[in-house]
Short mmCIF file of C-alpha atoms in Angstrom, two decimals:
data_model
loop_
_atom_site.label_atom_id
_atom_site.label_comp_id
_atom_site.label_asym_id
_atom_site.label_seq_id
_atom_site.Cartn_x
_atom_site.Cartn_y
_atom_site.Cartn_z
CA MET A 913 111.75 66.58 -29.39
CA HIS A 914 110.27 69.44 -31.44
CA ARG A 915 112.20 70.81 -34.41
CA PHE A 916 111.40 74.14 -36.06
CA ASP A 917 109.44 73.75 -39.29
CA PRO A 918 111.23 75.53 -42.19
CA ALA A 919 107.83 76.34 -43.69
CA HIS A 920 107.64 79.05 -41.01
CA LEU A 921 111.10 80.51 -41.59
CA HIS A 922 109.59 83.96 -42.20
CA ARG A 923 108.93 84.11 -38.44
CA LEU A 924 112.67 83.84 -37.81
CA VAL A 925 113.42 87.13 -39.56
CA SER A 926 110.29 89.05 -38.58
CA PRO A 927 110.92 92.54 -37.15
CA GLU A 928 108.49 91.59 -34.37
CA ARG A 929 111.09 89.09 -33.17
CA ASP A 930 113.40 91.98 -32.26
CA THR A 931 110.93 93.13 -29.60
CA TRP A 932 111.22 89.98 -27.52
CA LEU A 933 114.61 88.44 -28.45
CA HIS A 934 116.75 91.56 -27.84
CA PRO A 935 119.31 90.83 -30.59
CA GLN A 936 121.59 93.72 -29.65
CA GLN A 937 122.21 92.16 -26.22
CA VAL A 938 123.10 88.84 -27.88
CA LEU A 939 125.44 90.48 -30.38
CA ASP A 940 127.12 92.43 -27.58
CA ALA A 941 127.63 89.18 -25.61
CA LEU A 942 129.66 87.78 -28.53
CA HIS A 943 132.31 90.52 -28.15
CA LEU A 944 132.69 90.76 -31.92
CA ARG A 945 135.37 92.72 -33.76
CA PRO A 946 136.63 92.83 -37.34
CA GLY A 947 138.51 89.78 -38.57
CA LEU A 948 137.00 87.17 -36.24
CA LYS A 949 135.77 83.77 -37.39
CA VAL A 950 132.35 82.83 -35.99
CA VAL A 951 130.32 79.62 -36.17
CA ASP A 952 126.54 80.17 -36.07
CA PHE A 953 124.97 76.82 -35.19
CA GLY A 954 121.39 76.53 -36.40
CA SER A 955 121.71 79.75 -38.37
CA GLY A 956 118.33 79.43 -40.02
CA PRO A 957 117.71 82.22 -42.55
CA GLY A 958 120.36 84.39 -40.90
CA TYR A 959 118.68 86.39 -38.15
CA PHE A 960 122.01 86.62 -36.33
CA THR A 961 124.30 85.51 -39.17
CA LEU A 962 123.94 88.71 -41.19
CA PRO A 963 124.59 91.19 -38.36
CA VAL A 964 127.49 89.04 -37.13
CA ALA A 965 128.95 89.04 -40.68
CA GLU A 966 128.67 92.83 -40.78
CA ARG A 967 130.45 93.18 -37.42
CA VAL A 968 133.36 90.89 -38.30
CA GLY A 969 133.69 92.63 -41.65
CA PRO A 970 135.23 91.42 -44.90
CA GLY A 971 138.32 90.14 -43.07
CA GLY A 972 136.16 87.87 -40.90
CA THR A 973 134.06 84.82 -41.71
CA VAL A 974 130.77 83.45 -40.45
CA PHE A 975 130.22 79.72 -40.86
CA ALA A 976 126.43 79.34 -40.94
CA LEU A 977 125.45 75.77 -40.03
CA ASP A 978 121.95 74.37 -40.36
CA VAL A 979 120.26 70.99 -40.81
CA GLU A 980 117.69 72.37 -43.27
CA GLN A 981 118.64 73.25 -46.85
CA ALA A 982 115.64 75.61 -47.11
CA MET A 983 117.03 77.69 -44.24
CA LEU A 984 120.45 77.98 -45.88
CA GLU A 985 118.90 78.91 -49.23
CA ALA A 986 116.93 81.70 -47.54
CA LEU A 987 120.12 82.84 -45.79
CA GLN A 988 122.03 82.95 -49.07
CA GLN A 989 119.26 84.99 -50.71
CA ARG A 990 119.23 87.46 -47.84
CA ALA A 991 123.05 87.72 -47.86
CA THR A 992 123.08 88.38 -51.60
CA ALA A 993 120.39 91.05 -51.25
CA ALA A 994 122.42 92.72 -48.46
CA ALA A 995 125.69 92.40 -50.44
CA VAL A 996 127.28 90.39 -47.61
CA SER A 997 129.91 87.97 -48.92
CA ASN A 998 131.75 86.67 -45.83
CA ILE A 999 129.26 83.91 -44.97
CA VAL A 1000 129.93 80.23 -45.64
CA ALA A 1001 126.66 78.24 -45.51
CA ILE A 1002 127.07 74.58 -44.55
CA LEU A 1003 124.37 71.90 -44.46
CA THR A 1004 125.30 69.66 -41.54
CA ASP A 1005 124.27 68.07 -38.27
CA ALA A 1006 125.97 67.74 -34.88
CA ARG A 1007 127.56 64.41 -35.84
CA ASN A 1008 129.44 65.59 -38.91
CA ILE A 1009 130.52 69.22 -38.96
CA PRO A 1010 133.01 69.54 -41.84
CA LEU A 1011 135.22 72.21 -40.31
CA PRO A 1012 138.74 71.87 -38.88
CA ASP A 1013 139.60 71.99 -35.19
CA ALA A 1014 140.06 75.40 -33.54
CA ILE A 1015 138.77 77.34 -36.54
CA ALA A 1016 136.52 79.76 -34.66
CA ASP A 1017 137.00 82.65 -32.28
CA ARG A 1018 133.30 82.71 -31.39
CA ALA A 1019 130.33 80.34 -31.52
CA LEU A 1020 126.63 81.13 -31.29
CA LEU A 1021 123.82 78.70 -30.49
CA SER A 1022 120.61 80.70 -30.55
CA LEU A 1023 117.46 78.75 -29.64
CA VAL A 1024 119.07 75.52 -30.85
CA LEU A 1025 120.18 73.36 -27.91
CA HIS A 1026 116.65 72.55 -26.72
CA GLU A 1027 116.00 70.98 -30.18
CA VAL A 1028 119.14 68.81 -30.25
CA PRO A 1029 118.65 65.16 -29.24
CA ASP A 1030 122.34 64.72 -28.27
CA ARG A 1031 123.47 67.99 -26.68
CA SER A 1032 126.63 66.34 -25.40
CA LEU A 1033 127.76 65.55 -28.94
CA LEU A 1034 127.00 69.06 -30.16
CA LEU A 1035 128.77 70.71 -27.22
CA SER A 1036 131.82 68.52 -27.89
CA GLU A 1037 131.81 69.75 -31.48
CA VAL A 1038 131.47 73.37 -30.35
CA SER A 1039 134.48 72.90 -28.08
CA ARG A 1040 136.44 71.27 -30.90
CA LEU A 1041 135.72 74.12 -33.31
CA LEU A 1042 136.49 76.92 -30.86
CA LYS A 1043 140.04 78.12 -30.38
CA PRO A 1044 141.47 78.11 -26.84
CA GLN A 1045 139.74 80.96 -24.97
CA GLY A 1046 137.11 81.07 -27.74
CA ARG A 1047 133.79 82.52 -26.63
CA LEU A 1048 130.49 80.64 -26.77
CA VAL A 1049 127.15 82.44 -26.52
CA VAL A 1050 123.96 80.43 -26.01
CA VAL A 1051 120.43 81.79 -26.21
CA GLU A 1052 117.68 79.58 -24.80
CA TRP A 1053 114.07 79.81 -23.68
CA GLN A 1054 113.23 80.55 -20.07
CA PRO A 1055 112.11 77.30 -18.42
CA TRP A 1056 108.53 78.50 -17.85
CA GLN A 1057 105.65 79.09 -20.28
CA THR A 1058 106.13 82.32 -22.21
CA GLU A 1059 104.35 84.10 -25.03
CA HIS A 1060 106.78 82.62 -27.56
CA GLY A 1061 108.64 79.32 -27.76
CA PRO A 1062 108.11 75.61 -27.19
CA ALA A 1063 106.28 73.89 -24.35
CA PRO A 1064 108.02 74.16 -20.95
CA GLY A 1065 108.94 70.47 -21.02
CA GLU A 1066 111.11 71.08 -24.11
CA ARG A 1067 113.10 73.95 -22.58
CA LEU A 1068 116.56 73.99 -21.05
CA ALA A 1069 116.77 75.73 -17.66
CA PRO A 1070 119.78 78.02 -17.13
CA GLU A 1071 121.09 75.91 -14.25
CA ARG A 1072 121.03 72.76 -16.36
CA LEU A 1073 122.72 74.52 -19.28
CA ALA A 1074 125.46 75.84 -16.97
CA ASP A 1075 126.05 72.30 -15.67
CA GLU A 1076 126.22 70.87 -19.21
CA LEU A 1077 128.65 73.57 -20.34
CA GLN A 1078 130.85 72.97 -17.30
CA GLY A 1079 130.74 69.23 -18.01
CA HIS A 1080 132.28 69.95 -21.42
CA GLY A 1081 135.05 72.08 -19.98
CA PHE A 1082 133.50 75.47 -20.70
CA ILE A 1083 133.98 78.20 -18.13
CA GLN A 1084 130.82 80.23 -17.63
CA VAL A 1085 131.34 83.96 -17.87
CA ALA A 1086 127.85 85.43 -17.53
CA SER A 1087 124.13 84.77 -17.77
CA ALA A 1088 121.33 87.29 -18.15
CA PRO A 1089 117.63 87.35 -19.07
CA LEU A 1090 116.60 88.54 -22.51
CA GLY A 1091 113.27 90.02 -21.54
CA ASP A 1092 110.61 87.56 -20.37
CA ASN A 1093 111.03 84.85 -23.02
CA CYS A 1094 114.72 83.94 -23.22
CA TYR A 1095 118.10 84.14 -21.54
CA VAL A 1096 121.66 84.47 -22.83
CA MET A 1097 124.67 82.64 -21.38
CA ALA A 1098 128.30 83.27 -22.30
CA ALA A 1099 131.18 80.89 -21.65
CA HIS A 1100 134.62 80.23 -23.04
CA ASN A 1101 136.86 77.34 -23.89
CA PRO A 1102 139.70 76.81 -21.42
#
């Protein structure tokens, strides 16, 4: 299974990425408001973390989780430069997320699940961290070859993702394409 190389983290915050990932649609799917607590799984250098932190405001918190220290260091530098102080960066993996149960109102997994060897374990952790009725938003690659993204064999088709979410007790709310490259799926904890 392919994992994103942190040596290319500059690609994750490139303005060109906005043209094909449609970040506004993803942010809208999260239904953010001031004061919420959000877990950003696979936050990388903060492409979504920073705008989420701005939307939840100083009374909210974004827990930025990543498996690569270099990604979290880049995130912290970008947060400092933007004077954003409501982000907690945590180096972790799906097996050991050091956060208490039901801490989050929202969870975001953007272009992460296709890289995770044990999606079941990660989805169990997402469910554990989300409050009852907490909202999960997942962004994944379309299952066919696109201009951006991994090989088709490494992608997670929307139907399969919906089945996996349902298998972990999530109730699917909506799914929509994000241009030609990706799709967004929203669900919530029971």
